[in-house]
Amino acid sequence: MSHYKVKAAKHLLDSDIKAILHFWEMHTLTPDAFREKFKNSEFHLVKDYSSTIRAVARVNFDFKLRINEQLFAYPEFGGFVALPQGKGYGTELLQYLIQNLKKRKLEALGFCEKPLRPYYEKCGIRILYDQAKFLRTAEQNEWIPSSDDDILDLTLSPASWQQLQSLSPANLAYLVED
């Protein structure tokens, strides 16, 4: 039997952080550096009966997009990994996370590349196919296209869905970093 937890970075145990970094294949951050880097994020975890993390997702509250000179802030779903794969831990976490966001009335989105589409489709996630290609991120004073293909609708309102659906080569979204 597994259980679901939501924790701010500052409330994660060092052992949890080490497990998350292992999942993400990021072995250079210390627990204190992790807490600082992800201070405006929360972590959704599924743990098994022995309290071993089996699935993790990060909700980033620093995510902002500028579209047509308007600023939109959405919690961004990312860092989603389940180990071992194929045991249902990821799907379980996704269901819990979406229920949590709906209960809190938070609109949230995520992104994925084409190979992951079938998984999200199987989980019942609405997808804006190929719309992430119209997102630009700043890199070395240049606006570059996103490496993702799709936008995932975790809990978007109809107005937000329509806004993101309207993205095109003539209507780009820009990632705003503070």
Tab-separated table of C-alpha atoms in Angstrom:
chain	number	residue	atom	x	y	z
A	1	MET	CA	0.000	0.000	0.000
A	2	SER	CA	1.323	3.444	-0.885
A	3	HIS	CA	0.673	6.887	0.519
A	4	TYR	CA	0.697	10.385	-0.965
A	5	LYS	CA	2.481	13.394	0.487
A	6	VAL	CA	2.912	17.028	-0.554
A	7	LYS	CA	5.871	18.908	0.858
A	8	ALA	CA	7.566	22.244	0.339
A	9	ALA	CA	11.281	21.936	-0.413
A	10	LYS	CA	12.166	23.252	3.043
A	11	HIS	CA	10.198	20.410	4.668
A	12	LEU	CA	11.819	17.565	2.735
A	13	LEU	CA	14.134	15.290	4.658
A	14	ASP	CA	17.710	15.051	3.406
A	15	SER	CA	17.002	11.410	2.536
A	16	ASP	CA	13.975	12.479	0.442
A	17	ILE	CA	16.081	15.041	-1.407
A	18	LYS	CA	18.776	12.468	-2.118
A	19	ALA	CA	16.126	10.093	-3.493
A	20	ILE	CA	14.615	12.849	-5.684
A	21	LEU	CA	18.050	13.775	-7.020
A	22	HIS	CA	18.661	10.101	-7.789
A	23	PHE	CA	15.338	9.963	-9.692
A	24	TRP	CA	16.309	13.083	-11.628
A	25	GLU	CA	19.877	11.860	-12.199
A	26	MET	CA	21.201	15.092	-10.642
A	27	HIS	CA	23.913	14.190	-8.197
A	28	THR	CA	25.677	17.529	-7.750
A	29	LEU	CA	23.231	19.421	-5.489
A	30	THR	CA	23.485	19.307	-1.730
A	31	PRO	CA	20.237	19.173	0.269
A	32	ASP	CA	20.674	22.851	1.272
A	33	ALA	CA	21.328	23.931	-2.337
A	34	PHE	CA	18.277	21.899	-3.427
A	35	ARG	CA	16.070	23.630	-0.839
A	36	GLU	CA	17.271	27.042	-2.017
A	37	LYS	CA	16.940	26.258	-5.741
A	38	PHE	CA	13.420	24.880	-5.338
A	39	LYS	CA	12.174	27.148	-2.541
A	40	ASN	CA	9.113	28.174	-4.561
A	41	SER	CA	8.151	24.630	-5.497
A	42	GLU	CA	6.267	21.855	-3.823
A	43	PHE	CA	6.943	18.179	-4.196
A	44	HIS	CA	4.270	15.536	-4.648
A	45	LEU	CA	5.403	12.092	-3.558
A	46	VAL	CA	4.067	8.567	-3.565
A	47	LYS	CA	5.831	6.364	-1.033
A	48	ASP	CA	5.456	2.629	-0.595
A	49	TYR	CA	4.691	0.778	2.650
A	50	SER	CA	8.332	1.123	3.750
A	51	SER	CA	8.316	4.913	3.088
A	52	THR	CA	10.511	4.558	-0.001
A	53	ILE	CA	9.710	7.201	-2.626
A	54	ARG	CA	8.300	5.500	-5.728
A	55	ALA	CA	7.130	8.555	-7.687
A	56	VAL	CA	7.865	12.269	-7.536
A	57	ALA	CA	6.594	15.385	-9.292
A	58	ARG	CA	7.488	19.009	-8.789
A	59	VAL	CA	5.008	21.861	-8.987
A	60	ASN	CA	6.887	25.060	-9.830
A	61	PHE	CA	5.162	28.243	-8.637
A	62	ASP	CA	7.705	30.490	-10.406
A	63	PHE	CA	6.385	29.726	-13.890
A	64	LYS	CA	5.171	32.751	-15.878
A	65	LEU	CA	4.363	33.228	-19.544
A	66	ARG	CA	4.009	36.457	-21.493
A	67	ILE	CA	1.520	36.187	-24.335
A	68	ASN	CA	0.482	39.318	-26.270
A	69	GLU	CA	2.041	41.533	-23.588
A	70	GLN	CA	-0.084	39.882	-20.875
A	71	LEU	CA	1.501	37.951	-18.025
A	72	PHE	CA	0.087	34.548	-17.038
A	73	ALA	CA	1.262	32.631	-13.974
A	74	TYR	CA	0.539	28.905	-13.882
A	75	PRO	CA	1.876	26.302	-11.519
A	76	GLU	CA	4.010	24.099	-13.748
A	77	PHE	CA	4.068	20.315	-13.392
A	78	GLY	CA	7.487	18.805	-14.010
A	79	GLY	CA	10.218	16.575	-12.689
A	80	PHE	CA	7.807	13.655	-12.924
A	81	VAL	CA	9.503	10.278	-12.469
A	82	ALA	CA	8.415	6.906	-11.121
A	83	LEU	CA	10.740	4.055	-10.202
A	84	PRO	CA	10.364	1.277	-10.939
A	85	GLN	CA	8.386	2.094	-14.064
A	86	GLY	CA	5.327	0.104	-15.045
A	87	LYS	CA	4.109	-0.533	-11.499
A	88	GLY	CA	1.411	2.170	-11.458
A	89	TYR	CA	3.160	4.542	-9.052
A	90	GLY	CA	3.350	7.369	-11.593
A	91	THR	CA	-0.297	7.073	-12.585
A	92	GLU	CA	-1.296	6.988	-8.923
A	93	LEU	CA	0.743	10.128	-8.226
A	94	LEU	CA	-0.726	11.921	-11.236
A	95	GLN	CA	-4.283	11.169	-10.033
A	96	TYR	CA	-3.519	12.405	-6.510
A	97	LEU	CA	-1.774	15.514	-7.807
A	98	ILE	CA	-4.658	16.505	-10.079
A	99	GLN	CA	-7.185	15.977	-7.251
A	100	ASN	CA	-4.990	18.133	-4.994
A	101	LEU	CA	-4.779	20.955	-7.554
A	102	LYS	CA	-8.532	20.878	-8.234
A	103	LYS	CA	-9.324	20.941	-4.522
A	104	ARG	CA	-7.115	24.029	-4.167
A	105	LYS	CA	-8.620	25.573	-7.325
A	106	LEU	CA	-5.186	25.932	-8.939
A	107	GLU	CA	-4.772	25.992	-12.688
A	108	ALA	CA	-1.713	24.009	-13.701
A	109	LEU	CA	-0.011	22.919	-16.878
A	110	GLY	CA	2.881	20.748	-17.887
A	111	PHE	CA	4.872	19.862	-20.955
A	112	CYS	CA	5.975	16.705	-22.712
A	113	GLU	CA	7.756	15.412	-25.757
A	114	LYS	CA	5.974	13.273	-28.374
A	115	PRO	CA	7.168	9.882	-27.071
A	116	LEU	CA	5.324	10.523	-23.770
A	117	ARG	CA	1.974	11.400	-25.390
A	118	PRO	CA	0.543	7.862	-25.161
A	119	TYR	CA	1.173	7.743	-21.409
A	120	TYR	CA	-0.619	11.047	-20.760
A	121	GLU	CA	-3.434	10.100	-23.127
A	122	LYS	CA	-3.875	6.825	-21.212
A	123	CYS	CA	-4.063	8.853	-17.986
A	124	GLY	CA	-6.846	11.022	-19.442
A	125	ILE	CA	-4.794	14.230	-19.581
A	126	ARG	CA	-5.944	16.714	-22.218
A	127	ILE	CA	-3.090	17.634	-24.530
A	128	LEU	CA	-2.481	20.653	-26.716
A	129	TYR	CA	-0.552	18.812	-29.411
A	130	ASP	CA	2.541	20.590	-30.780
A	131	GLN	CA	1.638	23.857	-28.982
A	132	ALA	CA	4.781	23.879	-26.811
A	133	LYS	CA	6.764	24.607	-29.978
A	134	PHE	CA	5.378	28.148	-29.746
A	135	LEU	CA	6.974	28.727	-26.344
A	136	ARG	CA	10.266	30.620	-26.282
A	137	THR	CA	12.870	30.614	-23.547
A	138	ALA	CA	15.780	33.011	-23.144
A	139	GLU	CA	19.198	31.474	-23.605
A	140	GLN	CA	22.327	33.585	-24.022
A	141	ASN	CA	20.323	36.684	-25.060
A	142	GLU	CA	18.386	34.714	-27.661
A	143	TRP	CA	14.804	33.407	-27.723
A	144	ILE	CA	14.857	29.701	-28.545
A	145	PRO	CA	11.975	27.256	-29.071
A	146	SER	CA	11.068	24.811	-26.346
A	147	SER	CA	12.409	21.274	-26.647
A	148	ASP	CA	8.955	20.000	-25.643
A	149	ASP	CA	6.228	19.303	-28.148
A	150	ASP	CA	2.987	19.405	-26.190
A	151	ILE	CA	1.276	21.333	-23.419
A	152	LEU	CA	-0.460	19.209	-20.799
A	153	ASP	CA	-3.693	20.443	-19.254
A	154	LEU	CA	-3.692	19.296	-15.660
A	155	THR	CA	-6.337	21.709	-14.370
A	156	LEU	CA	-6.595	24.628	-16.815
A	157	SER	CA	-9.694	26.783	-17.048
A	158	PRO	CA	-11.500	26.996	-20.403
A	159	ALA	CA	-10.119	30.538	-20.882
A	160	SER	CA	-6.535	29.383	-20.257
A	161	TRP	CA	-6.988	26.379	-22.547
A	162	GLN	CA	-8.217	28.696	-25.297
A	163	GLN	CA	-5.339	31.148	-24.714
A	164	LEU	CA	-2.741	28.368	-25.005
A	165	GLN	CA	-4.551	26.773	-27.941
A	166	SER	CA	-4.252	30.086	-29.816
A	167	LEU	CA	-0.446	29.984	-29.779
A	168	SER	CA	1.070	30.021	-33.266
A	169	PRO	CA	4.128	31.317	-35.130
A	170	ALA	CA	2.432	34.733	-35.074
A	171	ASN	CA	1.351	34.418	-31.404
A	172	LEU	CA	4.282	33.161	-29.353
A	173	ALA	CA	4.532	32.683	-25.581
A	174	TYR	CA	7.687	33.786	-23.782
A	175	LEU	CA	8.919	32.308	-20.523
A	176	VAL	CA	9.440	35.134	-18.035
A	177	GLU	CA	12.144	34.622	-15.443
A	178	ASP	CA	12.501	36.836	-12.405
